[in-house]
CSV table of C-alpha atoms and ligand atoms in Angstrom, one decimal:
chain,number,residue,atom,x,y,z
T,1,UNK,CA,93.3,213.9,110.2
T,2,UNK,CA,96.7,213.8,109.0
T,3,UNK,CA,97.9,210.2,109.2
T,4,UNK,CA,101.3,208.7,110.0
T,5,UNK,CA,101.9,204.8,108.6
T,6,UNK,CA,104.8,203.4,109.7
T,7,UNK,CA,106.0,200.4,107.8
T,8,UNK,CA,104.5,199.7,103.7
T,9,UNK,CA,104.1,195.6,104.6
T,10,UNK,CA,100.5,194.4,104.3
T,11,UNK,CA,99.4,195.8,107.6
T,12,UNK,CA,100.5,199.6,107.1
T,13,UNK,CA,99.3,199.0,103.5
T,14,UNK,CA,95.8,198.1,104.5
T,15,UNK,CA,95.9,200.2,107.6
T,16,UNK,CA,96.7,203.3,104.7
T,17,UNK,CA,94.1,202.4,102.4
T,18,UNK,CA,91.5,202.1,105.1
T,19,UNK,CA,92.5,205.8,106.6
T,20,UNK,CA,92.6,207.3,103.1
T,21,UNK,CA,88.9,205.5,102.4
T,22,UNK,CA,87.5,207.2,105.4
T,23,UNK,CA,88.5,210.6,103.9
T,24,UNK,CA,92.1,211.2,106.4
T,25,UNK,CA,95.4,212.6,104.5
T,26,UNK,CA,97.6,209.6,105.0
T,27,UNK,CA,101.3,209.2,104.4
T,28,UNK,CA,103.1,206.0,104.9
T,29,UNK,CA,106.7,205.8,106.0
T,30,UNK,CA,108.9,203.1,104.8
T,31,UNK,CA,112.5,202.5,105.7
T,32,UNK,CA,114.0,200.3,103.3
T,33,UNK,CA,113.0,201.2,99.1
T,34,UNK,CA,109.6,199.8,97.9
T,35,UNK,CA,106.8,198.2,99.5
T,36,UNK,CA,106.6,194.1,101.1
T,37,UNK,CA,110.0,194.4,101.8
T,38,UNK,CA,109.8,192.8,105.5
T,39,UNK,CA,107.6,189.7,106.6
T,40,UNK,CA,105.2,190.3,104.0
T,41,UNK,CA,107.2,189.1,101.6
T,42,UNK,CA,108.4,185.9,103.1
T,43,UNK,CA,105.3,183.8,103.9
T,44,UNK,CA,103.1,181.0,102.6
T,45,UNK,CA,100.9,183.4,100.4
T,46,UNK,CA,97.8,181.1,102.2
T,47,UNK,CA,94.2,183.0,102.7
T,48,UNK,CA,93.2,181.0,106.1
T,49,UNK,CA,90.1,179.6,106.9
T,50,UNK,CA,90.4,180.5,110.6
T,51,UNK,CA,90.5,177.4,112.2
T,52,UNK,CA,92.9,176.7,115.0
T,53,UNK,CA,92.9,180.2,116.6
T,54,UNK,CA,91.4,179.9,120.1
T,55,UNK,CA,87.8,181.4,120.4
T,56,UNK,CA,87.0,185.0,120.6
T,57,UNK,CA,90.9,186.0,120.5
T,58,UNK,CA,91.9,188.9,117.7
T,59,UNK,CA,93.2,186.1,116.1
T,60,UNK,CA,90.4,184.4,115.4
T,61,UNK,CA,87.7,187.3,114.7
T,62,UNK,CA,89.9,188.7,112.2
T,63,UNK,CA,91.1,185.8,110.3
T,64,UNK,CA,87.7,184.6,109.6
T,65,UNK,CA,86.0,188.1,109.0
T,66,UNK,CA,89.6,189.7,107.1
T,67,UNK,CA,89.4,186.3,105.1
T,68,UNK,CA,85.8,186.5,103.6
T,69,UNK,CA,86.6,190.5,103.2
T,70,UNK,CA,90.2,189.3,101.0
T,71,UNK,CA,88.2,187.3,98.9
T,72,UNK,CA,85.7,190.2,98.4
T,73,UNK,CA,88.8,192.3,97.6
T,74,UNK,CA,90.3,190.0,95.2
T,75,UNK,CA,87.2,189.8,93.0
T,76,UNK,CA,86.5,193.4,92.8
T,77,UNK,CA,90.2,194.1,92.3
T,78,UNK,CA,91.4,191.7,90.2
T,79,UNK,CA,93.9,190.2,92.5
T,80,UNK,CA,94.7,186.3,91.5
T,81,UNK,CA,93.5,183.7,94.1
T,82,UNK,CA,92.9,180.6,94.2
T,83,UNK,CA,90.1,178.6,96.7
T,84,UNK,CA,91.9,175.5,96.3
T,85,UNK,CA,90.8,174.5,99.8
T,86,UNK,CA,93.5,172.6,102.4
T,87,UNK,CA,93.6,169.1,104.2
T,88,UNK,CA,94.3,169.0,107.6
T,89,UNK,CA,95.8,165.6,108.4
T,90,UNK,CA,96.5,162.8,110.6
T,91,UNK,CA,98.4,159.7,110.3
T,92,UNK,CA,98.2,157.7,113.9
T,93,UNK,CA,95.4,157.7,116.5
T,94,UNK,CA,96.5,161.1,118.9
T,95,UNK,CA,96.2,163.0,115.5
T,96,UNK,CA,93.2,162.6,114.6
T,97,UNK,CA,92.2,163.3,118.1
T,98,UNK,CA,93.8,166.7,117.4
T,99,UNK,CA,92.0,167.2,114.3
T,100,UNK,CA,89.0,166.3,115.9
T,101,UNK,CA,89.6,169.4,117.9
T,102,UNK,CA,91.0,171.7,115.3
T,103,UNK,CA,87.3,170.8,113.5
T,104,UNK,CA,85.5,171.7,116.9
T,105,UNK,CA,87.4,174.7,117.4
T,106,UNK,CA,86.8,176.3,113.5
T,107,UNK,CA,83.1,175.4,114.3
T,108,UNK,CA,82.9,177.5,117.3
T,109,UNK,CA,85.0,180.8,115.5
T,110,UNK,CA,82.4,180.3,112.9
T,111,UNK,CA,84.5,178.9,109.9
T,112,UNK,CA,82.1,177.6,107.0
T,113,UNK,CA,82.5,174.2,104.8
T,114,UNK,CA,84.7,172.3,107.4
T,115,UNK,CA,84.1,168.4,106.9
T,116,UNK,CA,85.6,165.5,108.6
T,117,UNK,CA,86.7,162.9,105.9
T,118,UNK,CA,88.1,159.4,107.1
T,119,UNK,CA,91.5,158.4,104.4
T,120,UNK,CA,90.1,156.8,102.1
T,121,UNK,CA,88.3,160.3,100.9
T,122,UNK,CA,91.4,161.8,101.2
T,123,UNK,CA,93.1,159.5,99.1
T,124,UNK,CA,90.3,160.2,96.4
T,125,UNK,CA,91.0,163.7,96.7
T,126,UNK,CA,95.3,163.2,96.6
T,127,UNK,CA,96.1,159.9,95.4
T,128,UNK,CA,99.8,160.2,96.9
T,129,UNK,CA,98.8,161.2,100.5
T,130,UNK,CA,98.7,158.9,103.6
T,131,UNK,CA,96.5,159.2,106.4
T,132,UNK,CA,94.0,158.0,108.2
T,133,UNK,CA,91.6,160.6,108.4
T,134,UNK,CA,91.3,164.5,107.7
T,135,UNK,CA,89.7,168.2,108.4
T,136,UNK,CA,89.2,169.3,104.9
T,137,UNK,CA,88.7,173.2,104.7
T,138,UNK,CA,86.5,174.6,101.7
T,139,UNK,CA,87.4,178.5,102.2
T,140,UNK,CA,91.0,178.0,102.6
T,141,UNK,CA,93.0,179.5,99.2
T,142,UNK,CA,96.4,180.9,98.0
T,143,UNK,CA,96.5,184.4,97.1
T,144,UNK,CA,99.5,186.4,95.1
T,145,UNK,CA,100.1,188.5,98.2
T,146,UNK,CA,102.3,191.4,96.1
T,147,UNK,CA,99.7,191.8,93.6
T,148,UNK,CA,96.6,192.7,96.2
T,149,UNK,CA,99.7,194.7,98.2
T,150,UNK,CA,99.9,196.8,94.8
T,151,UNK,CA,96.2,196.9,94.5
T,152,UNK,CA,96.2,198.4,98.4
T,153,UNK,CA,98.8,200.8,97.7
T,154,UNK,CA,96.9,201.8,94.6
T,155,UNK,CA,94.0,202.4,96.3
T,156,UNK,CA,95.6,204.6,98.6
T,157,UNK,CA,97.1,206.7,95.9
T,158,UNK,CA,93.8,206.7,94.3
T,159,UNK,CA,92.4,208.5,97.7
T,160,UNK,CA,95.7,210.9,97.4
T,161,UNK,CA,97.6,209.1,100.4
T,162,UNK,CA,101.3,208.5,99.8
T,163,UNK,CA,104.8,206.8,100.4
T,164,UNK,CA,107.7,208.1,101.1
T,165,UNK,CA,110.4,205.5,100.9
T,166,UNK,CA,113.4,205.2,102.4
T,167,UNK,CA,112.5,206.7,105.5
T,168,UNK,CA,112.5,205.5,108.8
T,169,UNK,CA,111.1,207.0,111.3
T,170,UNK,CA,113.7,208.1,114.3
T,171,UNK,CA,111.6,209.2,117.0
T,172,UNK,CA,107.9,209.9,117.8
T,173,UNK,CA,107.2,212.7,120.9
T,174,UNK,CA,103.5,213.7,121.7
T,175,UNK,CA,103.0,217.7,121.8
T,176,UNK,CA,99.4,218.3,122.2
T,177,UNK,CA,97.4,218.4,119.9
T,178,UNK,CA,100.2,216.6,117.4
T,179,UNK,CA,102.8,214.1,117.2
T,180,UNK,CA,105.9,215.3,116.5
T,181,UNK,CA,107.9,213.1,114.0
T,182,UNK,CA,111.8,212.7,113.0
T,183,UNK,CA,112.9,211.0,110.1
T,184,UNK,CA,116.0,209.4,108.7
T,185,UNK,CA,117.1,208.7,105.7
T,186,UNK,CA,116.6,209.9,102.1
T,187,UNK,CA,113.9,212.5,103.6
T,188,UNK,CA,115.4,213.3,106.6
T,189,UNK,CA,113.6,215.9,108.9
T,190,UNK,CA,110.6,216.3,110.9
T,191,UNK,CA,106.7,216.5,110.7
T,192,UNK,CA,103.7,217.0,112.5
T,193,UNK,CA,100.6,214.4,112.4
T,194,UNK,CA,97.5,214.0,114.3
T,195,UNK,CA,97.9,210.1,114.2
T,196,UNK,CA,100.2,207.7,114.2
T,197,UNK,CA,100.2,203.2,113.5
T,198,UNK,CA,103.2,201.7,114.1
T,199,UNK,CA,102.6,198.5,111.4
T,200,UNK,CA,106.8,198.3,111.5
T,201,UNK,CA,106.3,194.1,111.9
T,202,UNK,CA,110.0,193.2,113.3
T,203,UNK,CA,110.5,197.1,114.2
T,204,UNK,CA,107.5,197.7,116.1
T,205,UNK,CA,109.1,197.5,119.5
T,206,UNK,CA,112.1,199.1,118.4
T,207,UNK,CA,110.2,202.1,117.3
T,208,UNK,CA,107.9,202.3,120.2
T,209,UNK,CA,111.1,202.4,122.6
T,210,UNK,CA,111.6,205.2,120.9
T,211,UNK,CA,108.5,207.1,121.5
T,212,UNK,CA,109.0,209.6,124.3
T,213,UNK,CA,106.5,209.2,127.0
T,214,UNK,CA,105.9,205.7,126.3
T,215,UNK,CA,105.6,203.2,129.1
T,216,UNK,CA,108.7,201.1,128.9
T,217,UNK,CA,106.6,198.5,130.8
T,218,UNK,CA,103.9,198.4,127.7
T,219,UNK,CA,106.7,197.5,125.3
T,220,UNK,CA,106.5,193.5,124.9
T,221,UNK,CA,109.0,191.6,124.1
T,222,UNK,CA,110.5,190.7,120.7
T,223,UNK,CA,110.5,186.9,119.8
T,224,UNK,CA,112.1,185.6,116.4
T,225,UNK,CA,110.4,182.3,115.2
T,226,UNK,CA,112.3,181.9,111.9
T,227,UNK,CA,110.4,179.7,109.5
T,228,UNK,CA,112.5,177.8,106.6
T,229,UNK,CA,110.9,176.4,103.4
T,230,UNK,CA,112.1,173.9,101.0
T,231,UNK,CA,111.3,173.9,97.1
T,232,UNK,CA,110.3,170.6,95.2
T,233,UNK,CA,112.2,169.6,92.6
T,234,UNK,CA,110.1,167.8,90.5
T,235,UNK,CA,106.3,167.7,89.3
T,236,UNK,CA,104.0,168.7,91.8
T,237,UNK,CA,101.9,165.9,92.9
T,238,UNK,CA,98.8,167.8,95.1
T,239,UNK,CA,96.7,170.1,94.3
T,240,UNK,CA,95.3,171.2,97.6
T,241,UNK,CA,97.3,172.5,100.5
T,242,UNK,CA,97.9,169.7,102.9
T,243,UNK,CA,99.3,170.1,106.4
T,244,UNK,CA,99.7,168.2,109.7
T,245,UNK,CA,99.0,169.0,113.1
T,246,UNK,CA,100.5,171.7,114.4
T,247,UNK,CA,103.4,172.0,116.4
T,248,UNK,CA,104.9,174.0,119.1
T,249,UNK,CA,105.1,177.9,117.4
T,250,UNK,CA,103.7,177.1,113.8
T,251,UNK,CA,101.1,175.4,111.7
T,252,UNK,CA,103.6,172.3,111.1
T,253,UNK,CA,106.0,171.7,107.6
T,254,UNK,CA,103.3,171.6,104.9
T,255,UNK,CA,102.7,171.7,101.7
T,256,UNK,CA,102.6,174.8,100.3
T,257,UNK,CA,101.0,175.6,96.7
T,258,UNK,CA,101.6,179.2,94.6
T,259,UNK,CA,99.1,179.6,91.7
T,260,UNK,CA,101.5,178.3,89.2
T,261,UNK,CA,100.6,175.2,91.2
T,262,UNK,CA,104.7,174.5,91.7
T,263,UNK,CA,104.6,172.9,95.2
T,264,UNK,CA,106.9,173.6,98.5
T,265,UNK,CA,107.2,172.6,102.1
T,266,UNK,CA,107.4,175.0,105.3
T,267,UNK,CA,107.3,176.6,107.3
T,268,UNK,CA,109.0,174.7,110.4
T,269,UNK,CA,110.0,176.7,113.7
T,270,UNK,CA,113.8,178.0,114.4
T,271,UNK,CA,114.0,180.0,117.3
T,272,UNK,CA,116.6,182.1,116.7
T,273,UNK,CA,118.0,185.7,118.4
T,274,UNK,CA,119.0,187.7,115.4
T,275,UNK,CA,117.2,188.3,112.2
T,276,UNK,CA,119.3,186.3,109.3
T,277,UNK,CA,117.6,185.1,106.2
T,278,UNK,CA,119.6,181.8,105.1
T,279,UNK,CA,118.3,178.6,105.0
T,280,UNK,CA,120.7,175.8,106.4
T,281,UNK,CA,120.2,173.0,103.7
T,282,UNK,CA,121.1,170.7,107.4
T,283,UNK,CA,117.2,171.1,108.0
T,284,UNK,CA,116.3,169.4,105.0
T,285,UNK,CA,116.5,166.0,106.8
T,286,UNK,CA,113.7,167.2,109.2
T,287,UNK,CA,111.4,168.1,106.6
T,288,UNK,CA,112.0,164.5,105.0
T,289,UNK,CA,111.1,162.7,108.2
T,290,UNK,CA,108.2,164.6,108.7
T,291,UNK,CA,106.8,165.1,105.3
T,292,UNK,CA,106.9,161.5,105.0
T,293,UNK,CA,104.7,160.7,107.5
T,294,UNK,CA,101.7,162.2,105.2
T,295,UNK,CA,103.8,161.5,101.9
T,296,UNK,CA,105.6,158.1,101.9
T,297,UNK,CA,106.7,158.6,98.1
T,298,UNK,CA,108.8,161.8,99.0
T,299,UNK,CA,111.8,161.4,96.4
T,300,UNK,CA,115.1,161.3,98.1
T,301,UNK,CA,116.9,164.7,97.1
T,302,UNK,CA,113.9,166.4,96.1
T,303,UNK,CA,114.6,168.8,98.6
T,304,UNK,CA,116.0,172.2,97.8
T,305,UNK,CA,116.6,175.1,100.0
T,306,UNK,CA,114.5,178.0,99.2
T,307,UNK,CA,113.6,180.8,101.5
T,308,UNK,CA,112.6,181.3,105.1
T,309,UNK,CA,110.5,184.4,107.5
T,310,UNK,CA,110.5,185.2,110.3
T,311,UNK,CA,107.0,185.7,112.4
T,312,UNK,CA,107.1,188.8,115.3
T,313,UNK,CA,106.2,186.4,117.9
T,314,UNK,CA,105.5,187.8,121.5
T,315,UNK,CA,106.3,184.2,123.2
T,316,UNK,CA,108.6,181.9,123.3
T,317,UNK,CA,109.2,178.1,123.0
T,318,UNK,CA,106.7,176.2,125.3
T,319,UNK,CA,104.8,179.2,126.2
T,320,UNK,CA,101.6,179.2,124.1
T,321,UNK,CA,100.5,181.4,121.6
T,322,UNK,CA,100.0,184.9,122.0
T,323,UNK,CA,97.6,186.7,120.3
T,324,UNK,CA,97.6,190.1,118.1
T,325,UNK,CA,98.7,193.0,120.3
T,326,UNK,CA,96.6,196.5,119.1
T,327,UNK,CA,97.9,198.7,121.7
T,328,UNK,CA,95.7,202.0,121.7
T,329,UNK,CA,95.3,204.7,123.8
T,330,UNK,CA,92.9,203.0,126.7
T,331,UNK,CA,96.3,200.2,126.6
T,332,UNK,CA,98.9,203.2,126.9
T,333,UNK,CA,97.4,206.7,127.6
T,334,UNK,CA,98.8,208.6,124.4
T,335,UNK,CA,96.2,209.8,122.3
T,336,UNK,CA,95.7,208.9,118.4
T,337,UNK,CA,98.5,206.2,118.6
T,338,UNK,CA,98.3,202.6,117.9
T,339,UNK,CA,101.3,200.1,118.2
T,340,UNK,CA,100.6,196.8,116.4
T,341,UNK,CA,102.9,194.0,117.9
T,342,UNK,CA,103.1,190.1,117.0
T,343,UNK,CA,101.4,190.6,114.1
T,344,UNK,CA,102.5,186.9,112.6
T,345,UNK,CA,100.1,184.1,110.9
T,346,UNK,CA,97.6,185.0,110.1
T,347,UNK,CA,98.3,189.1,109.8
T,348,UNK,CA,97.7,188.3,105.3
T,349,UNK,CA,94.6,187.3,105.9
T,350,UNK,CA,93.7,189.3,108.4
T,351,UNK,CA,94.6,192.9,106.9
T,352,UNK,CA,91.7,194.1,105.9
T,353,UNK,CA,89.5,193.3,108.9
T,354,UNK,CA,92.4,194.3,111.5
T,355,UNK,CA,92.6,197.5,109.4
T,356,UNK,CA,89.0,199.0,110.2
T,357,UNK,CA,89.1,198.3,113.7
T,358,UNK,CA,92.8,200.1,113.8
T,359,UNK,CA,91.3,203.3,112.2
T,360,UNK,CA,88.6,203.1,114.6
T,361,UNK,CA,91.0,203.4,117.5
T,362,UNK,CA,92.4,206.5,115.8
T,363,UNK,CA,89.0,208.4,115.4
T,364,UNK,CA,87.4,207.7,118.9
R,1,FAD,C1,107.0,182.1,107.7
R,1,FAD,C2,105.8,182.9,107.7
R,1,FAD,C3,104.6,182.4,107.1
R,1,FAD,C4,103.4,183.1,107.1
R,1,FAD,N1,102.4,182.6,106.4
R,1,FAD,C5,101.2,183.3,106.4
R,1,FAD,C6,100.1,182.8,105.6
R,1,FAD,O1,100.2,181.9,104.8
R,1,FAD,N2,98.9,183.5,105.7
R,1,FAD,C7,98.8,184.6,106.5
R,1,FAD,O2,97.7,185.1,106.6
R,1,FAD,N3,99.8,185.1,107.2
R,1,FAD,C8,101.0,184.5,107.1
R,1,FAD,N4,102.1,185.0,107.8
R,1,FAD,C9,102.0,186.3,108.5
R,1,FAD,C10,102.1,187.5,107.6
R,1,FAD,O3,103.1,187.3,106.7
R,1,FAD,C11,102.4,188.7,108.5
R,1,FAD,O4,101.4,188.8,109.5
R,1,FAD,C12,102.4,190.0,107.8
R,1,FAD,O5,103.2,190.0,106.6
R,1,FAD,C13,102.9,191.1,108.7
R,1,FAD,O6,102.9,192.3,107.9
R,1,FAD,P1,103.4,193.7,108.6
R,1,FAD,O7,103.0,194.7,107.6
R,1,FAD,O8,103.0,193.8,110.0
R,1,FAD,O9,105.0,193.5,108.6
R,1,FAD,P2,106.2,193.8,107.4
R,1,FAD,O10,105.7,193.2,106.2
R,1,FAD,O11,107.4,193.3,108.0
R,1,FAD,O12,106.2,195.3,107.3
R,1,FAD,C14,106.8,196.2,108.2
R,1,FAD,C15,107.5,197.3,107.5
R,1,FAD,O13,108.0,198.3,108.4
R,1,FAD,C16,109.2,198.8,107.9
R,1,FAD,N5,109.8,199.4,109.1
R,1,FAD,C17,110.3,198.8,110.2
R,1,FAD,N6,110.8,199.8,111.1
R,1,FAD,C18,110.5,201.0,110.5
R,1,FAD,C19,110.8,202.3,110.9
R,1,FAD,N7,111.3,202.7,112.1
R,1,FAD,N8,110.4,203.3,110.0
R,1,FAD,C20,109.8,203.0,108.8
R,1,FAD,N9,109.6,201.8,108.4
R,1,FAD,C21,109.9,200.8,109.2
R,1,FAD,C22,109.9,197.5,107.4
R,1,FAD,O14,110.9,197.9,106.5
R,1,FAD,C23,108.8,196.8,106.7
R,1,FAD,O15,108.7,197.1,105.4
R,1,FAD,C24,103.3,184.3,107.8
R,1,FAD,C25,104.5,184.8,108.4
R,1,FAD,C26,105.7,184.2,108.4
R,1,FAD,C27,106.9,184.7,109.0
């Protein structure tokens, strides 16, 4: 089949490479000038264990089986990682309830090498941290996301797929047996395909609004949860990734390591209703309140502003988490087209594993 990508983040990327591995003619379609230009490149760079992601949910099955496949990939790629594991903490009483629950719930979505620890342990582990007890996670690592992004798109070139950047795709109208495709930009014109992903991230319900014949009513809605992160300025004192509980619409303000080891904190939740990429240094008195309740020797102005994301949520504040929307043909009626919505945390880990079971949608 001839294969239409639309979006080079880490989900079109590994949606390409899996197309182009199962022998289709694959062509990605990118609107801004070079890959990870979108969400992908505005995360915590963390390969999750799976733990907290209700059981059975795409969520779930895809983080745990796309996490053990990413570590494959980064061994027989050469993509640098590091298993540096993660402590999930608590500092009063309710906490540790909920990381009782956290551990319950990664044993039942099959997550290996979870362990409760009471504080002491964890103190032995990270001499500067308080609490009073903690889920420690084996399988959880940090990963340089652009490098296994550039060992995806070489991949794909490898298997004679290709990019063509700076150009979005306008419209989308089904003419049996092909979709019909107009593009903007650089390579303006149209094309014909006999499939089509929409992995756009934040444009994924724009695009499909545009897709003639599409059920308006299948289109979900669009939620911005910006996430901000501070930098440390000073020498990083932990050398495993340690977070809280988690909070309404994210994983909590935790620490954060890249494989230089230099040490950050986010991401919190901002619900906001227009895509803007500066961090309010305001925020930073947030992050001290809370990061002290696991780090009592946080340095006053250690804080800088650094970057922020923003996760393609599908609800809102107080309304639960949704899970990853694959809508296929059985969900919409159009044949050979798959529209991937709310792909947030933990979409990175997830890619490979979501990948194969979007290509299967396109060849049955
Ligand atoms: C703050 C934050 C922290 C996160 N931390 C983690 C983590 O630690 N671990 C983890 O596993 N996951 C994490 N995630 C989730 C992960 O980053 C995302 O799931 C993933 O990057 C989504 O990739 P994507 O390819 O769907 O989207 P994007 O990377 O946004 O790619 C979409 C691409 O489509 C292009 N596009 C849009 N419209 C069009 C169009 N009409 N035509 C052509 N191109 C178009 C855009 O330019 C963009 O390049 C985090 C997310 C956020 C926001």
């Amino acid at each position: 089949m001839q294969v239409l990508v639309v979006g080079a983040g880490v989900i079109g990327l590994a949606v390409a490479r899996a197309a182009a591995l199962a022998g289709h003619d694959v062509t990605v379609a990118e609107a801004t000038g070079g890959i990870a230009n979108g969400v992908s490149s505005r995360n915590s760079e963390v390969i999750h264990a799976g733990l907290y992601y209700p059981t059975d949910t795409k969520r779930a099955v895809h983080c745990v089986r796309g996490r053990r496949m990413l570590y494959d990939f980064c061994a027989s790629h050469g993509v640098a990682h590091k298993k540096c594991g993660k402590l999930v903490v608590a500092t009063n009483e309710a906490e540790l309830l909920k990381v009782e629950s956290i551990k319950a719930q990664a044993e039942k979505n099959g997550v290996e090498n979870t362990e409760m620890i009471g504080g002491n342990a964890a103190r032995t582990m990270e001499e500067e941290l308080f609490c009073i007890g903690a889920l420690w996670s084996a399988e959880t690592g940090i990963i340089d996301s652009h490098g296994y992004m550039l060992a995806l798109w070489g991949e794909l070139q490898d298997r004679g797929g290709m990019i063509a950047f700076e150009t979005p795709v306008e419209r989308l109208t089904y003419k049996a047996p092909h979709w019909h495709v107009q593009f903007g930009g650089r390579d303006a014109g149209s094309a014909e395909f006999d499939a089509v992903v929409n992995a756009a991230g934040l444009g994924a319900q724009a695009l499909a609004r545009r897709i003639d014949t599409y059920p308006a009513g299948k289109v979900p809605r669009l939620v911005l949860g910006k996430g901000n992160y501070f930098g440390f300025a000073g020498r990083p004192v932990f050398s495993r990734l340690i977070y809280p509980t988690p909070i309404d619409g994210g994983l909590g303000v935790h620490v954060t390591l890249d494989l230089a080891g230099r040490m950050r904190f986010g991401p919190d939740v901002e619900w906001i209703s227009e895509e803007n990429y500066s961090v309010d240094p305001r925020r930073a008195d947030s992050f001290y309140d809370r990061i002290r309740t696991y780090w009592p020797g946080l340095p006053v102005g250690s804080l800088v502003p650094d970057y922020c994301g923003i996760r393609p949520k599908l609800t809102g504040p107080g309304e639960g988490q949704a899970d990853f929307m694959i809508a296929a043909e059985p969900d919409h009626g159009l044949p050979r087209l798959v529209n991937l919505f709310g792909i947030e945390s933990p979409g990175l880990t997830s890619s490979l594993s979501l990948a194969e079971e979007i290509v299967g949608y396109l060849e049955h």
